[in-house]
Amino acid sequence: MTEPLPAHLFDEATRVTAGDSRWQGRTSPDYWAFVGPFGGVTAATVLRALIEHPQVQGDPLAVTVNYCAPIAEGPFDLDVRLVKANRSSQHWCVELSQGDADAATLATAVFAERRPSWSHQPAQMPDAPPFSEVKRHPDTNMSWTRQYDFRFVEGRPALGASATGEPHSSYSRLWISDRKPRKLDCLSLLSMSDAFFGRVFHARGELVPFGTVSLTTYLHVSREELAAEDITHVLATADAKVFNRSYQDQHGELWSPSGRLLATTTQIAYFKA
Amino acid sequence: MTEPLPAHLFDEATRVTAGDSRWQGRTSPDYWAFVGPFGGVTAATVLRALIEHPQVQGDPLAVTVNYCAPIAEGPFDLDVRLVKANRSSQHWCVELSQGDADAATLATAVFAERRPSWSHQPAQMPDAPPFSEVKRHPDTNMSWTRQYDFRFVEGRPALGASATGEPHSSYSRLWISDRKPRKLDCLSLLSMSDAFFGRVFHARGELVPFGTVSLTTYLHVSREELAAEDITHVLATADAKVFNRSYQDQHGELWSPSGRLLATTTQIAYFKA
C-alpha cells in the first residue's frame, strides 16, 4: 500500500466542500496577506466552487472579484447562484460571507463553450530568458508570497530605494511559478493574475497601505488548451497607468513559455500615500 | 414663459424612475445595436440608478457589466442592492430583468471616497490633432452609432477591405463625442467606454456576429475633477490582444483633451468567424 500524496498547499487553500447553492471554504495561513487571505486564492476558491458545481458547463472566460471587506481567519460560506444560462454561456454570481455578516467578497463569472473559431494573437510575448536562468526573488515576510517563485526579468521591487523624488517605473516582467511546482490550471492561473506586488510599491519604492478593490481576469484559452501546454510557470507583465486620489489601476498579461497569451488581467486598488 | 429645453437623447435613454431596491427603465430606439440596446447605454442606465440612489456615497470607481442575454424593446426592472458599505467604499450589485424572465444583465459597481493622495500618471496621452481638425466618420445604419461623433485619428474601420489574407491592425485611436454635444459626466464616460467598434471587425475587415459579454471600466477621476474638465469629447484608444475560440479581448483608454487619463476599460466579446 502506498500513502496518498500530500495535496499541494494551493489545493488545500482553495478546497471547498460541496453544496448546492451554498458551499464552504476556509482561509489558509499559507496564503495570508496584510489583513486577510491573498486575493488570488480567494478568487481561485470562488472559481473552484463553480468548476466543481454540478450545473457548470463550458470553460471559465471572465471572472470579476470585488473585495468588499477583509475575510477573517477561519471558515466562510460561498453563496453560489447561476443567474442566467443559455446554450453557449453561463453567468454566475458568488457571495462569500462569514457568519451573519455582510458579504466580504462579491464575484461574477462567465463560463462559455469555447468553440473553434478564427484565431489571431496580435499581442507579442515579451522577451525573457528562460525560467531556469533567472534568479528567484528573495522571500518576503508575507506568507502568500512564499508560496510563489517570482523571477524578475525587469522591474524588481526596489523597496526603500527612495520614497521621494521622481517616481520609479511601475512596470514589471517576471516568471511566476508555484513554489512547489504544480501543473498550471485555470485556478492557479487566476490566482497568479493577482500575484503582482502593488504597483504603488514599485512606483514609490516603499511599502504603503494597499489593497485590491476589484480584480477582473479574462482567460483566453480553453481548459483543454491550457492542460495541453503542460506548464508550471508563466511569464507575467504588470504595469499601472495612473495613481490618483487613493486608487491605482493595474493591467497585466500572463503568457505560456511557448508564447501563448493565456490570460489578461486588470485591477483597481486602494493605496495610502 | 419659456419651454423647458428638450432633454439630451442620452439622458432620455438612461432615464430611471426611483425605487428603493427596484428601479425601472426603458430601452431607447435611439441607442439600438444588433439585437438589443447598445451596451454602453445599458451600463450607464445601471450607473444612473446607483448615482440617484438615496444611499449612494462617494464616486463611481469600478463598474463591471455582464451582458447575460439580449434586452427586449420596452421596459425593464433594475434590482439594486447595496452588498457592503464601510466608511470609504460601497459595493453594489444590480440585476436588470424584464417581466418574470431571468436577469438579462448582471452588474457590480464600487463607489469610493476619492480622498486626495499622491498622484502620478505614468501613461502618456497618445498624439492626436485637435477634435475640430479631424473628420467625422460617416454614419452607419446602426442607431446607437448615430448618437456619437467618431473622429478617427488612426485605425478607422475598413470594412469590406479584405476578409482574407493577413489580419489588419486591431488598434484604433479616435475622438468620441456625443453627436449633440453634452458635458461629459461619469454616465457618458462609462457609455463611451463601450463605444468602440468590435475589434474583430477591424482585424478581419468585415462585420461578423459580435457581442460584448463582460465590460469592466475604471474611472480614475472624481466626479468633481471630471466636471472641472468641462469637456464634451474624449480621445480614446482601443486594441485587442487575442482572438481565440470565439472570444476576443479589448482594452482601451479614455483621455481628456487636457491630457488626463479619465478611464480605462476592458471587455471580452463573443464573435463568430
PDB file of N, CA and C in Angstrom, chain B residues 2 30-31 76 99 110 116 119 170:
ATOM      1  N   THR B   2     -40.831  80.326 -20.885  1.00  0.00           N
ATOM      2  CA  THR B   2     -40.005  79.584 -21.838  1.00  0.00           C
ATOM      3  C   THR B   2     -40.289  78.096 -21.709  1.00  0.00           C
ATOM      4  N   ASP B  30     -33.212  55.055 -29.929  1.00  0.00           N
ATOM      5  CA  ASP B  30     -32.098  55.901 -30.380  1.00  0.00           C
ATOM      6  C   ASP B  30     -30.741  55.250 -30.162  1.00  0.00           C
ATOM      7  N   TYR B  31     -30.681  54.302 -29.247  1.00  0.00           N
ATOM      8  CA  TYR B  31     -29.402  53.649 -28.934  1.00  0.00           C
ATOM      9  C   TYR B  31     -29.547  52.140 -29.109  1.00  0.00           C
ATOM     10  N   PHE B  76     -37.876  47.716 -18.400  1.00  0.00           N
ATOM     11  CA  PHE B  76     -37.134  46.709 -17.627  1.00  0.00           C
ATOM     12  C   PHE B  76     -37.033  47.153 -16.183  1.00  0.00           C
ATOM     13  N   GLY B  99     -40.004  41.435 -16.946  1.00  0.00           N
ATOM     14  CA  GLY B  99     -41.078  40.514 -16.598  1.00  0.00           C
ATOM     15  C   GLY B  99     -40.578  39.466 -15.616  1.00  0.00           C
ATOM     16  N   VAL B 110     -18.396  49.575  -7.702  1.00  0.00           N
ATOM     17  CA  VAL B 110     -17.754  50.037  -6.470  1.00  0.00           C
ATOM     18  C   VAL B 110     -17.771  51.561  -6.476  1.00  0.00           C
ATOM     19  N   PRO B 116      -7.856  62.934  -1.412  1.00  0.00           N
ATOM     20  CA  PRO B 116      -6.602  63.405  -2.003  1.00  0.00           C
ATOM     21  C   PRO B 116      -5.446  62.496  -1.623  1.00  0.00           C
ATOM     22  N   SER B 119      -0.229  61.596  -6.394  1.00  0.00           N
ATOM     23  CA  SER B 119      -0.811  61.462  -7.725  1.00  0.00           C
ATOM     24  C   SER B 119       0.305  61.320  -8.752  1.00  0.00           C
ATOM     25  N   SER B 170      -5.747  45.828 -35.127  1.00  0.00           N
ATOM     26  CA  SER B 170      -6.970  45.958 -34.337  1.00  0.00           C
ATOM     27  C   SER B 170      -6.934  47.212 -33.463  1.00  0.00           C
TER      28      SER B 170
END
